[in-house]
PDB file of C-alpha atoms in Angstrom:
ATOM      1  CA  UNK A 271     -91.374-107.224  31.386  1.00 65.00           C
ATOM      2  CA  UNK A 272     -87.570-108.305  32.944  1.00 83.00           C
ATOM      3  CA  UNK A 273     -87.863-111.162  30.422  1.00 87.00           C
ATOM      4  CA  UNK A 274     -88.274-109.044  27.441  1.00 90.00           C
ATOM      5  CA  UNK A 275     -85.989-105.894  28.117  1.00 90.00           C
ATOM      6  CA  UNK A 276     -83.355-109.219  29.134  1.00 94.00           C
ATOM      7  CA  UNK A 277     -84.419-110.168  25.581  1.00 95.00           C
ATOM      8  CA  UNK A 278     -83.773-107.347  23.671  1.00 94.00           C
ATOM      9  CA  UNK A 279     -80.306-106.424  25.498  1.00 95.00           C
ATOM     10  CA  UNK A 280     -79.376-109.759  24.440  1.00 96.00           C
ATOM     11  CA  UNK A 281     -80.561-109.314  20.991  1.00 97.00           C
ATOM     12  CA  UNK A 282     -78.780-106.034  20.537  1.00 97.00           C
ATOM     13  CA  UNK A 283     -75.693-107.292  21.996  1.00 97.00           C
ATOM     14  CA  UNK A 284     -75.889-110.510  19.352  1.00 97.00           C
ATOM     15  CA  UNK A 285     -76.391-107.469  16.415  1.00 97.00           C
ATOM     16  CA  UNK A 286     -73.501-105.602  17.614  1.00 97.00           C
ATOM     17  CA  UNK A 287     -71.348-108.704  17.680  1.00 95.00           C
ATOM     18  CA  UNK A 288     -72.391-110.113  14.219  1.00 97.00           C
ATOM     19  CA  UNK A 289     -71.893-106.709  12.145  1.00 95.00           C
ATOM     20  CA  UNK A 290     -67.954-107.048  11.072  1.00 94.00           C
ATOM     21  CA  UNK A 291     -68.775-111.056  11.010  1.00 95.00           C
ATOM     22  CA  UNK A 292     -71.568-110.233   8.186  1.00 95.00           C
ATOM     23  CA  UNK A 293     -69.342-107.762   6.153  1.00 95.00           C
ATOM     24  CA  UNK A 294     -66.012-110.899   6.172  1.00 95.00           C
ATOM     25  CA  UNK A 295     -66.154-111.461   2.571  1.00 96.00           C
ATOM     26  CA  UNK A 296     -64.326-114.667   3.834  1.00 96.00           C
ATOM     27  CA  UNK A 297     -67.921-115.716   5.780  1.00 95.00           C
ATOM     28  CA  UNK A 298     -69.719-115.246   2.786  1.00 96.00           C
ATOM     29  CA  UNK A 299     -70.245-118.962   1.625  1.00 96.00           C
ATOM     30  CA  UNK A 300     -71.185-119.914   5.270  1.00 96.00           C
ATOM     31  CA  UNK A 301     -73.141-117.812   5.581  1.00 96.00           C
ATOM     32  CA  UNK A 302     -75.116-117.625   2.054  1.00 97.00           C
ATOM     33  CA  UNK A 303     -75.379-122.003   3.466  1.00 97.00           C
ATOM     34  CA  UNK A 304     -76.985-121.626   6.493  1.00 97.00           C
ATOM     35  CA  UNK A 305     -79.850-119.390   5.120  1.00 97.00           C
ATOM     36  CA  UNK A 306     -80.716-121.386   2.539  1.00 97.00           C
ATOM     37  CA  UNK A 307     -81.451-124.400   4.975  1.00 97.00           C
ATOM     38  CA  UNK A 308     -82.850-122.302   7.508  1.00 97.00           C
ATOM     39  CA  UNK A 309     -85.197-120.644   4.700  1.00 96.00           C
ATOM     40  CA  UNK A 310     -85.906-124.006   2.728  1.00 96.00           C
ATOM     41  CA  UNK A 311     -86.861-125.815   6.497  1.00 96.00           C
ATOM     42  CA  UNK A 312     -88.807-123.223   7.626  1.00 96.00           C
ATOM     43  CA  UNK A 313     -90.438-122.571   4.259  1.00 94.00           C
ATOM     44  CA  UNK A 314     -91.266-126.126   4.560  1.00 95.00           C
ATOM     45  CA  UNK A 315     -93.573-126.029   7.498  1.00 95.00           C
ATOM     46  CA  UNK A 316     -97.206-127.204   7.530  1.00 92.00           C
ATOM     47  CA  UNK A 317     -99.867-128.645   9.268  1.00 89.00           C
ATOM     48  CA  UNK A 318     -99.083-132.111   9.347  1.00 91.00           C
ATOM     49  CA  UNK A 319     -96.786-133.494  12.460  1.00 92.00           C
ATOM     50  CA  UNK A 320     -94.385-135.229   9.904  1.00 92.00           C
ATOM     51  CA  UNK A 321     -93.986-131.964   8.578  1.00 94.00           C
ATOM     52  CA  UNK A 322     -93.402-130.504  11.868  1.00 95.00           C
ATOM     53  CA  UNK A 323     -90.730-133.643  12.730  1.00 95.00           C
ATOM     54  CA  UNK A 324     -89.210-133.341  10.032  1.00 96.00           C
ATOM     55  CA  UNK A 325     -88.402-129.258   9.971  1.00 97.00           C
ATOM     56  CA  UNK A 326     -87.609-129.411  13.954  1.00 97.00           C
ATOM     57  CA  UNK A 327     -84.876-131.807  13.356  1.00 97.00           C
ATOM     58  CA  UNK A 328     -83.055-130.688  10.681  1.00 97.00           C
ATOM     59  CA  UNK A 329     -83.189-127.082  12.446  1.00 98.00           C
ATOM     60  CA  UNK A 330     -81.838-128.601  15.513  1.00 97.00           C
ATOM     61  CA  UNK A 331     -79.092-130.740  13.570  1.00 97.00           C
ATOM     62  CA  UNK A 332     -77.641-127.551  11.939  1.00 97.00           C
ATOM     63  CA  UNK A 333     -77.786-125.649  15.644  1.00 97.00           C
ATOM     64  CA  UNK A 334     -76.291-128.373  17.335  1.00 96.00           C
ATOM     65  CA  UNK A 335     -73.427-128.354  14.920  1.00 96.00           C
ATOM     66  CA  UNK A 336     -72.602-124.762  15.873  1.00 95.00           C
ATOM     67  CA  UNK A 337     -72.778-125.715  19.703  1.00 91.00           C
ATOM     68  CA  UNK A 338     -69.256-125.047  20.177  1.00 92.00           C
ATOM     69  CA  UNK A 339     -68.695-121.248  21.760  1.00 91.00           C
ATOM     70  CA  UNK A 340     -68.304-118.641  19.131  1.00 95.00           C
ATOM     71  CA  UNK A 341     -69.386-116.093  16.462  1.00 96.00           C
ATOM     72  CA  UNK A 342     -70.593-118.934  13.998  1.00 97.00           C
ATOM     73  CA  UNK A 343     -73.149-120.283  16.918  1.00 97.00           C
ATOM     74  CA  UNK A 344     -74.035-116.681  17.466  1.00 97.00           C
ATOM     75  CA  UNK A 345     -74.909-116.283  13.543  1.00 98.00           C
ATOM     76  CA  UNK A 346     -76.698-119.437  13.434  1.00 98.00           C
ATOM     77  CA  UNK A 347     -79.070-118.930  16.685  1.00 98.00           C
ATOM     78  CA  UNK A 348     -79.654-115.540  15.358  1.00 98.00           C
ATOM     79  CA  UNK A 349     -80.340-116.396  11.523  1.00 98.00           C
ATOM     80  CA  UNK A 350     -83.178-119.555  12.768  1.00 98.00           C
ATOM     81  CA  UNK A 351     -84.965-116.608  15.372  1.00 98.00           C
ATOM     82  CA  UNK A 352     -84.843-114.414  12.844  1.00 97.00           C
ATOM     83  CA  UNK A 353     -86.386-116.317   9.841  1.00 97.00           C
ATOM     84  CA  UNK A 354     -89.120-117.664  12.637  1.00 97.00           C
ATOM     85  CA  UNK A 355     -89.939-113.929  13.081  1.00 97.00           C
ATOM     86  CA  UNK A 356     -89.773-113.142   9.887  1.00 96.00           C
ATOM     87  CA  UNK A 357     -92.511-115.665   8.887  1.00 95.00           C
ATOM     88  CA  UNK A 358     -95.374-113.158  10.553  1.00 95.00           C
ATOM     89  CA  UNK A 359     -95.118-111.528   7.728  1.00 92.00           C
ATOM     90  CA  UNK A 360     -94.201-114.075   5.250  1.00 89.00           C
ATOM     91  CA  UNK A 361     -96.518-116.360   6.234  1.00 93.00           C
ATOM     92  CA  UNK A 362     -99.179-115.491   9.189  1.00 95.00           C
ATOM     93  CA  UNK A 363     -99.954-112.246   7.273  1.00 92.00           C
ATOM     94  CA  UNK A 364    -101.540-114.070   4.625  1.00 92.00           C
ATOM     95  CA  UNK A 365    -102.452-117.293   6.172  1.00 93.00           C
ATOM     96  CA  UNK A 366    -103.133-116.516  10.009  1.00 93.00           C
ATOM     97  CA  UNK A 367    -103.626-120.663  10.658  1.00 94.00           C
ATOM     98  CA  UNK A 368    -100.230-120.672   9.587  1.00 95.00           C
ATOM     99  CA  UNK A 369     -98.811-119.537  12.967  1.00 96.00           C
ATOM    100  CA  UNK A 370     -99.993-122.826  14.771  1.00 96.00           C
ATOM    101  CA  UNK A 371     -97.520-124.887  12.367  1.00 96.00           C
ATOM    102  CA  UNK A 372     -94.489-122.351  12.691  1.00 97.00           C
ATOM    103  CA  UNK A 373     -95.240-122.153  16.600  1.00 97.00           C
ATOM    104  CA  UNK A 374     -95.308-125.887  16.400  1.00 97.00           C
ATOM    105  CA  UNK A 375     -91.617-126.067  14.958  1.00 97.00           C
ATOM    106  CA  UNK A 376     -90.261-123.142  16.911  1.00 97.00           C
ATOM    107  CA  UNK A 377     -90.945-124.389  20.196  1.00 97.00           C
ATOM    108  CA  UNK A 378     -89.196-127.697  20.120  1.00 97.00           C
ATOM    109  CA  UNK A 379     -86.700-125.386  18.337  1.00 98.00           C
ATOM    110  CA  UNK A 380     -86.665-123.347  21.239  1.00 97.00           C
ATOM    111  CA  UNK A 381     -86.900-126.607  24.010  1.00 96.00           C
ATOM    112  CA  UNK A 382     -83.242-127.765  23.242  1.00 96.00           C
ATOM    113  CA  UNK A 383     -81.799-124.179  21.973  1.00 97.00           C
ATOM    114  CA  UNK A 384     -83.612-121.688  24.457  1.00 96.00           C
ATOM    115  CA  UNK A 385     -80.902-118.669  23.128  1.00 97.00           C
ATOM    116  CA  UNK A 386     -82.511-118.747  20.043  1.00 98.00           C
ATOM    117  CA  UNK A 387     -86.402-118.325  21.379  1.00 97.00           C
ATOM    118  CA  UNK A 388     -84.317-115.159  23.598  1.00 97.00           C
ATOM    119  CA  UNK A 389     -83.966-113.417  20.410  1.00 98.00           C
ATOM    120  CA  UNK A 390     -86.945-114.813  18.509  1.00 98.00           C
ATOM    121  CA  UNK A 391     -88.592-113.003  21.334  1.00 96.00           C
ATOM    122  CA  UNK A 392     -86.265-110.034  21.477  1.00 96.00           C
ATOM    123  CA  UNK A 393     -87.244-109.843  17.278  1.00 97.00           C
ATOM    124  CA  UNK A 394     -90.756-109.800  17.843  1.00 96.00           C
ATOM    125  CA  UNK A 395     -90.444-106.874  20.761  1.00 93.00           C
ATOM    126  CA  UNK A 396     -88.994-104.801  18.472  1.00 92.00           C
ATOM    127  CA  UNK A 397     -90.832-105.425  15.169  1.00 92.00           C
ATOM    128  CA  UNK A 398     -94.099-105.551  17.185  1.00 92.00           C
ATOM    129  CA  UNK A 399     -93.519-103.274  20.522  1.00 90.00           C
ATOM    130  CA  UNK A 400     -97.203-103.898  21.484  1.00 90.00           C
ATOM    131  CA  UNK A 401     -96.909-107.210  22.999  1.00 90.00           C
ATOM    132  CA  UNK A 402     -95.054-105.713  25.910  1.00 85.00           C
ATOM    133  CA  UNK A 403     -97.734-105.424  28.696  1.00 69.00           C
ATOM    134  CA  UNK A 404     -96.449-102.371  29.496  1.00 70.00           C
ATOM    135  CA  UNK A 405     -96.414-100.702  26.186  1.00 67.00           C
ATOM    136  CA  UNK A 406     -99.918 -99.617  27.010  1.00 52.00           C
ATOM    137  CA  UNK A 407     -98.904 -96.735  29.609  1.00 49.00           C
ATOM    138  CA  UNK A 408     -95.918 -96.207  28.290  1.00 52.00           C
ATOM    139  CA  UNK A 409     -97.655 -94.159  24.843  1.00 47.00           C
ATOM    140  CA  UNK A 410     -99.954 -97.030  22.736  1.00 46.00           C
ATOM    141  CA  UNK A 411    -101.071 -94.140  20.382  1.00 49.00           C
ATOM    142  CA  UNK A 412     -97.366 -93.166  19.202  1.00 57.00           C
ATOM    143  CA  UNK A 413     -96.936 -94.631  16.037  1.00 62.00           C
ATOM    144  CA  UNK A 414     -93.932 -92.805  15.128  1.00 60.00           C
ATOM    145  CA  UNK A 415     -91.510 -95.338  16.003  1.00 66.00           C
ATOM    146  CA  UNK A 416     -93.496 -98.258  14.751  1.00 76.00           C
ATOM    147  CA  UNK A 417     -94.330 -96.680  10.675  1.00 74.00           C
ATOM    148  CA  UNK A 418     -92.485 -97.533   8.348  1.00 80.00           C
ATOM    149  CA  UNK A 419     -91.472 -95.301   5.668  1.00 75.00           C
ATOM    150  CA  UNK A 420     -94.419 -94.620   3.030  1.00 80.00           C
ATOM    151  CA  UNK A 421     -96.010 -97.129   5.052  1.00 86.00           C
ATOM    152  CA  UNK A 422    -100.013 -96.953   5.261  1.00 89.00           C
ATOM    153  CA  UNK A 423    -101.621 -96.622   8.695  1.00 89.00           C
ATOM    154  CA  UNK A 424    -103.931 -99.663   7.874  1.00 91.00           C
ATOM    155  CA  UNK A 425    -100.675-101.775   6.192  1.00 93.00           C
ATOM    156  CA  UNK A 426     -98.952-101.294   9.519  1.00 92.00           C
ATOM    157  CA  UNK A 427    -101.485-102.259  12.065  1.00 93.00           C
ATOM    158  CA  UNK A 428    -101.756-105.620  10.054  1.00 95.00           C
ATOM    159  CA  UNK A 429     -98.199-106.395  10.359  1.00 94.00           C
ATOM    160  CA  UNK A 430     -98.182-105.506  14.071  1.00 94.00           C
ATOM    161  CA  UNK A 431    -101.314-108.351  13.702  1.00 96.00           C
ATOM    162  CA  UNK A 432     -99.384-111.210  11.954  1.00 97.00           C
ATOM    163  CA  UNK A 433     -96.299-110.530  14.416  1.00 96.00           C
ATOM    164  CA  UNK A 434     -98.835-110.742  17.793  1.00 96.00           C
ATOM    165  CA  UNK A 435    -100.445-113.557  16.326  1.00 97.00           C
ATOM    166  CA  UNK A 436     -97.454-115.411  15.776  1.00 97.00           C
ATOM    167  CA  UNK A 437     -96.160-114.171  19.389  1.00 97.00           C
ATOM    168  CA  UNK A 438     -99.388-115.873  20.879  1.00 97.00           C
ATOM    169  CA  UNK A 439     -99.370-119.005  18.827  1.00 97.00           C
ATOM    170  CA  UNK A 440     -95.701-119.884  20.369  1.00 97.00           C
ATOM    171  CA  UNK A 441     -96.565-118.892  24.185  1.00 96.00           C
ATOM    172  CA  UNK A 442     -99.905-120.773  23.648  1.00 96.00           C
ATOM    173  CA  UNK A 443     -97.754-123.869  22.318  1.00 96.00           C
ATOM    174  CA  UNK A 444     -95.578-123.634  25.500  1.00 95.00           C
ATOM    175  CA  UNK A 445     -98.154-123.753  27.656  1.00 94.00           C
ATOM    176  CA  UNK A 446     -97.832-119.809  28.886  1.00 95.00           C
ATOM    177  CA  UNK A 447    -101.316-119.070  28.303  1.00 95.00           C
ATOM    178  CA  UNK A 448    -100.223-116.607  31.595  1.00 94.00           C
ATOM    179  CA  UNK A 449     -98.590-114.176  29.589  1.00 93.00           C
ATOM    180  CA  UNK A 450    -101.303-113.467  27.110  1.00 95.00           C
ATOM    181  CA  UNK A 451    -104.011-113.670  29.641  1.00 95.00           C
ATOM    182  CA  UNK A 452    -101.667-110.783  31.807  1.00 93.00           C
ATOM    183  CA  UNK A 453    -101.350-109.019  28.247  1.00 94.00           C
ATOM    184  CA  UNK A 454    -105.290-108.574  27.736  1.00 94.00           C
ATOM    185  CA  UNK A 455    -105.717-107.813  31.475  1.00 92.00           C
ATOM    186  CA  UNK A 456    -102.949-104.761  31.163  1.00 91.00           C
ATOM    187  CA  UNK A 457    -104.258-103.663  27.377  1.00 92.00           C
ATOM    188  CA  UNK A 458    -107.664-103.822  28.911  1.00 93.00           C
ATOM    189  CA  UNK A 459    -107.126-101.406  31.415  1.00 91.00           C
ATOM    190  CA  UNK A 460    -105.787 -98.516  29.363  1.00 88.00           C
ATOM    191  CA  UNK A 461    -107.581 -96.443  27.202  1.00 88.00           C
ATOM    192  CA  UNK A 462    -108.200 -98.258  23.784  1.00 91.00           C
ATOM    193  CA  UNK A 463    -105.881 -97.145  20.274  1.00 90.00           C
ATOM    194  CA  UNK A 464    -106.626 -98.361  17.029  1.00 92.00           C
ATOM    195  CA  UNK A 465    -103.703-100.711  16.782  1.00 91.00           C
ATOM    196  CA  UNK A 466    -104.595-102.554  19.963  1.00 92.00           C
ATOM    197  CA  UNK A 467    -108.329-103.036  19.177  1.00 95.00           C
ATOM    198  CA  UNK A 468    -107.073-105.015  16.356  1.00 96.00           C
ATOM    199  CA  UNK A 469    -104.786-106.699  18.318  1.00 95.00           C
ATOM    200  CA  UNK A 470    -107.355-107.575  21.346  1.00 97.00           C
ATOM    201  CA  UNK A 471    -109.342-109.275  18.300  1.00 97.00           C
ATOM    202  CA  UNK A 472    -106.270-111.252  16.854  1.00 97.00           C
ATOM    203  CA  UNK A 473    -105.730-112.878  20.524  1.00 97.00           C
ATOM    204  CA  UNK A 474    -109.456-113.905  21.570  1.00 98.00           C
ATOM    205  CA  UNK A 475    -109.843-114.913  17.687  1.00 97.00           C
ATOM    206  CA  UNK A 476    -106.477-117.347  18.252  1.00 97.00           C
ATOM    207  CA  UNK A 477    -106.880-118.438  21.853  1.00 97.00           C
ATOM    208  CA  UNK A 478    -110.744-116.967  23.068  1.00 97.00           C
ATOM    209  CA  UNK A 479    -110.844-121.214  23.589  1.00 96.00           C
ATOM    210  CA  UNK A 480    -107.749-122.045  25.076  1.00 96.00           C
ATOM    211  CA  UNK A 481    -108.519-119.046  27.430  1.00 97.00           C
ATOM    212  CA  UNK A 482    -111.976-120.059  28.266  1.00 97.00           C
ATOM    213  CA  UNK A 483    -111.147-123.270  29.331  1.00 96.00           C
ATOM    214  CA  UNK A 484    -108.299-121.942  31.600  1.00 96.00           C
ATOM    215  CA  UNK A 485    -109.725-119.232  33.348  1.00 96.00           C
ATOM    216  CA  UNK A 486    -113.485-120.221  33.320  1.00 95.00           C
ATOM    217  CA  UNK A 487    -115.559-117.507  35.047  1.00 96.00           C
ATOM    218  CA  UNK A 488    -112.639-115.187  34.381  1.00 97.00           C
ATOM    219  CA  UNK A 489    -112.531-115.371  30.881  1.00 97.00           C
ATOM    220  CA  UNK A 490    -116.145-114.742  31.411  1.00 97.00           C
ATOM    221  CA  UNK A 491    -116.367-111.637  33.280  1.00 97.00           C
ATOM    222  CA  UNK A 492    -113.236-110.421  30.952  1.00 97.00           C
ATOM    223  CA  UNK A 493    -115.643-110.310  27.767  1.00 98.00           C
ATOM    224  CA  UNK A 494    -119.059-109.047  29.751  1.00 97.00           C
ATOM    225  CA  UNK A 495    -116.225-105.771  30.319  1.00 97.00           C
ATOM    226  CA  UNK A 496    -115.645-105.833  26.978  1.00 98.00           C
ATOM    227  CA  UNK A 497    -118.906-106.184  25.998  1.00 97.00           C
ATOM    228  CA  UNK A 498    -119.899-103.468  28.378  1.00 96.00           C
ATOM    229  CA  UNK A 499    -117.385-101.181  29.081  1.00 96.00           C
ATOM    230  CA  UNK A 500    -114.417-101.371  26.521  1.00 97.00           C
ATOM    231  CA  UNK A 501    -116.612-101.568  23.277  1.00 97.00           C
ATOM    232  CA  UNK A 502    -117.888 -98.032  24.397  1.00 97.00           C
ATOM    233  CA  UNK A 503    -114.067 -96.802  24.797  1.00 96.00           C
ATOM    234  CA  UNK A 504    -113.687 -97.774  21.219  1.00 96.00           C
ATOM    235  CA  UNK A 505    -116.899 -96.217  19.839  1.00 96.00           C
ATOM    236  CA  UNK A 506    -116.023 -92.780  21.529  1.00 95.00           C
ATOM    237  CA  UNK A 507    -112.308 -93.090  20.227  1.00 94.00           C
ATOM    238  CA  UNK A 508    -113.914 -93.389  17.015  1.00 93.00           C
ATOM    239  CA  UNK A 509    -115.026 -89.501  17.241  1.00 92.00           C
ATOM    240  CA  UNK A 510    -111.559 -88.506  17.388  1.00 93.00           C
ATOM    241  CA  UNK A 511    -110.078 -89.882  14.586  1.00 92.00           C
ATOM    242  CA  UNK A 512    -110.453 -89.551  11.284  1.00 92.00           C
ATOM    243  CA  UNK A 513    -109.275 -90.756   7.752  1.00 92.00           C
ATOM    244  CA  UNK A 514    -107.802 -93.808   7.188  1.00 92.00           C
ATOM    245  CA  UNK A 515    -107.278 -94.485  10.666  1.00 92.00           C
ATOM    246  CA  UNK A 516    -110.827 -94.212  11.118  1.00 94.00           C
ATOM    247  CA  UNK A 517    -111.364 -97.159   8.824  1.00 95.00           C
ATOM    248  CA  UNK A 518    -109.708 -99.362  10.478  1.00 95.00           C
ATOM    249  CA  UNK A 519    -110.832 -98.696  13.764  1.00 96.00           C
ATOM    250  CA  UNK A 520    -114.119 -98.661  12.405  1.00 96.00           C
ATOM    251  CA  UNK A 521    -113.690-102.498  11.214  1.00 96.00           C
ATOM    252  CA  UNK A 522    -111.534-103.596  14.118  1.00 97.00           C
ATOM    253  CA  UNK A 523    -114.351-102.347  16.362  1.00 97.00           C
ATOM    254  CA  UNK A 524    -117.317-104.420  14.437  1.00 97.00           C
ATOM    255  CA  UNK A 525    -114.838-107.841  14.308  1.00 97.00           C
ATOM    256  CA  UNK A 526    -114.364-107.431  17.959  1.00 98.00           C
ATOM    257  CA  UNK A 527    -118.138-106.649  18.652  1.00 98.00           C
ATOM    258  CA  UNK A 528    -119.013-109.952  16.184  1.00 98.00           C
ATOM    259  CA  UNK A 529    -116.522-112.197  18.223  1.00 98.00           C
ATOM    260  CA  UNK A 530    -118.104-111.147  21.417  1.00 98.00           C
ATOM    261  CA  UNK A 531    -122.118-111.460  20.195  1.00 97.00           C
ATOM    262  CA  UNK A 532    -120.918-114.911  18.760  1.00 97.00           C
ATOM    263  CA  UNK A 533    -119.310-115.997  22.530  1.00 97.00           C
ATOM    264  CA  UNK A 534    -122.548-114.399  24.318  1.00 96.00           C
ATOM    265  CA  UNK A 535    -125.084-116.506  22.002  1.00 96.00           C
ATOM    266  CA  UNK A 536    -122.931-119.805  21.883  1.00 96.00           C
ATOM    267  CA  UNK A 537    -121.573-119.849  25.531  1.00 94.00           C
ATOM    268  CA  UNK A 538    -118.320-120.791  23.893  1.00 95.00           C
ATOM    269  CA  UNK A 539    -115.530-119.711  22.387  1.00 96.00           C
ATOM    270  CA  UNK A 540    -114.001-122.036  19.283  1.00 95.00           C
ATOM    271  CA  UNK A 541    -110.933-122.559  18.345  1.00 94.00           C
ATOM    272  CA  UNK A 542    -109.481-120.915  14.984  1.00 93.00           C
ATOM    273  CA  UNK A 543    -108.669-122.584  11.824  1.00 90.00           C
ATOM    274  CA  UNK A 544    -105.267-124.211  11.904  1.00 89.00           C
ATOM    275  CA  UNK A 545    -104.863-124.890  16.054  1.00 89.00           C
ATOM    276  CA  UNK A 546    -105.273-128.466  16.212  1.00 84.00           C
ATOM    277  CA  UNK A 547    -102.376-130.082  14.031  1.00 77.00           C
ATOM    278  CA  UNK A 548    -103.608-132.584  11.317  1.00 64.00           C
ATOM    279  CA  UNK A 549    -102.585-136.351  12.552  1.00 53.00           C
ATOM    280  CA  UNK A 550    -101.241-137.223   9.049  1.00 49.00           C
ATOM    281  CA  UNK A 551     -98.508-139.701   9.409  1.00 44.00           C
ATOM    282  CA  UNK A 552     -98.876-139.045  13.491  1.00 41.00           C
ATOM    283  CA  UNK A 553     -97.361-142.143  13.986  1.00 38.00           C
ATOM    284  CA  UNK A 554     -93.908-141.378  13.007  1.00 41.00           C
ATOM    285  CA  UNK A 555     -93.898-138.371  15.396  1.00 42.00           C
ATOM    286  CA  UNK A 556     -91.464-139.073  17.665  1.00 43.00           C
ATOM    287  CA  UNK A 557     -92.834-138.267  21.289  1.00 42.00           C
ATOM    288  CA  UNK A 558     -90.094-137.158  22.529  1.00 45.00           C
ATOM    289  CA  UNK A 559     -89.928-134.072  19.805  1.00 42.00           C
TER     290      UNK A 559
END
C-alpha cells in the first residue's frame, strides 16, 4: 500500500510540474513528436517476441535520450506510462489477450526506466482505485468517485476490468505473483460489490494457472472458499440490488461460478488466451531484453 500512495504522490507531483510545460506553445512540436512514436510503438505491439524487441527498444532509445535531468525527461517518462495505461482501454478492453503483449513491452520498459512503471502504476491507481488491497475497507461500494459522467454502471465496471487486467498481466510478467495473490486474499475477506466480483473473475481467468502452480494447496483451499462461502455473499448481495447493476452482478456471479465448476472438475486451472508469447522469429530476441 506504501508503494502505491509513493506512486501516486509521485504521479501528482509529475502532473503539477508538467502543466505550464504542456500549455509552452514553444513545446508544442516536441511534444506533438514524442506522442506520435510513443503511440505508433505501442500501437505496434503483438504477440510475437520480434514484435515485443522491436517496440521495447525503440521505447527505451527515445527515454534514454531524455536521461539528462529535467522537464523534457519528466514529459517523456510520463507520456510512455501514460499511453501503457491508456491501452486497458484501447486495447485490453476489446482484446483481453492483448495485455500479455503490452505487459511484455512495459516491463523491460520498466527494467531500465523504473520512474516510468512509478507512474504507470500511479495511472492505473487512479483510473482503477480497486487494485489497492486496501480499497476493500476503505468503501468498495462507492462508485461516486470512480463514474464517469453519463457513464453506465455496466460500461464502468468493464473499464475498471481492462485496467486490473492489464495491472495483473505486468506484475505477473515481473514475477510479483505476491501482490495479486495478497489482492484476492484482502478482496476475499470483505463483503463482495458488484465491481469486485467482476474483478475476482478477471484475475483467476488471467493467472487461476500461474497461481495454482505457486501456491499449490493454497490456491486450492482459496477457491473451495469461494466455492463455498463467497459465491453465497454474492447471491445474497444480489437481493439488494436492482436494475442495471443487478445485471451485471447477475453475470459476473455465473462467470465466476463457471470458472470455479470448470477448476473443481479438471483439477486445473489453464492459462488464458494470449499468456504464452508466440516464438515467431524467437531467435532474434535478444536475451538480454
Amino acid at each position: 500500500q506504501d508503494r502505491y500512495a509513493t506512486a501516486m504522490v509521485k504521479l501528482a507531483k509529475a502532473e503539477k510540474e508538467l502543466s505550464n510545460f504542456k500549455k509552452d506553445a514553444s513545446t508544442k512540436g516536441f511534444r506533438l513528436e514524442v506522442k506520435k512514436l510513443i503511440n505508433t510503438r505501442v500501437g505496434q505491439i503483438s504477440a510475437t517476441w520480434s514484435r515485443i524487441q522491436e517496440c521495447t527498444l525503440a521505447l527505451r532509445s527515445l527515454l534514454s535520450k531524455h536521461e539528462d535531468p529535467g522537464i523534457q525527461k519528466t514529459f517523456v517518462e510520463h507520456a510512455v506510462a501514460s499511453r501503457f495505461a491508456d491501452d486497458a482501454e484501447v486495447s485490453v478492453r476489446s482484446q483481453p489477450r492483448a495485455a500479455w503483449s503490452i505487459a511484455e513491452v512495459g516491463c523491460r520498459v520498466f527494467g531500465k526506466h523504473p520512474a516510468v512503471q512509478e507512474l504507470f502504476i500511479g495511472l492505473i491507481c487512479r483510473e482503477c482505485p480497486y487494485v489497492r488491497a486496501d480499497f476493500s475497507a476503505q468503501g468498495q461500494q462507492d462508485v461516486a468517485s470512480i463514474k464517469r459522467q453519463q457513464e453506465a454502471f455496466t460500461e464502468m465496471v468493464d473499464r475498471m476490468v481492462s485496467y486490473h487486467r492489464l495491472w495483473v498481466a505486468v506484475f505477473t510478467t515481473q514475477g510479483e505473483l505476491g501482490v495479486i495473490w495478497n489482492w484476492m486474499a484482502r478482496t476475499l475477506n470483505h463483503s463482495p460489490s458488484t465491481a469486485a466480483v467482476a474483478l475476482i473473475h478477471a484475475t483467476l481467468d488471467m493467472v487461476g494457472a500461474d497461481a495454482q502452480v505457486r501456491y499449490k494447496k493454497q490456491f486450492d483451499k482459496l477457491i473451495h472458499y469461494i466455492d463455498e462461502r463467497y459465491l453465497a455473499h454474492v447471491v445474497a448481495l444480489q437481493s439488494q440490488v436492482k436494475g442495471e447493476e443487478a445485471d451485471r452482478l447477475r453475470a459476473s456471479h455465473n462467470r465466476l461460478s463457471r470458472w470455479v465448476q470448470d477448476f473443481k472438475l479438471n483439477g486445473r486451472a489453464f492459462p488464458p488466451e494470449g499468456r504464452q508469447i508466440r516464438a515467431h522469429q524467437e531467435s532474434e530476441l535478444n536475451p538480454n531484453i
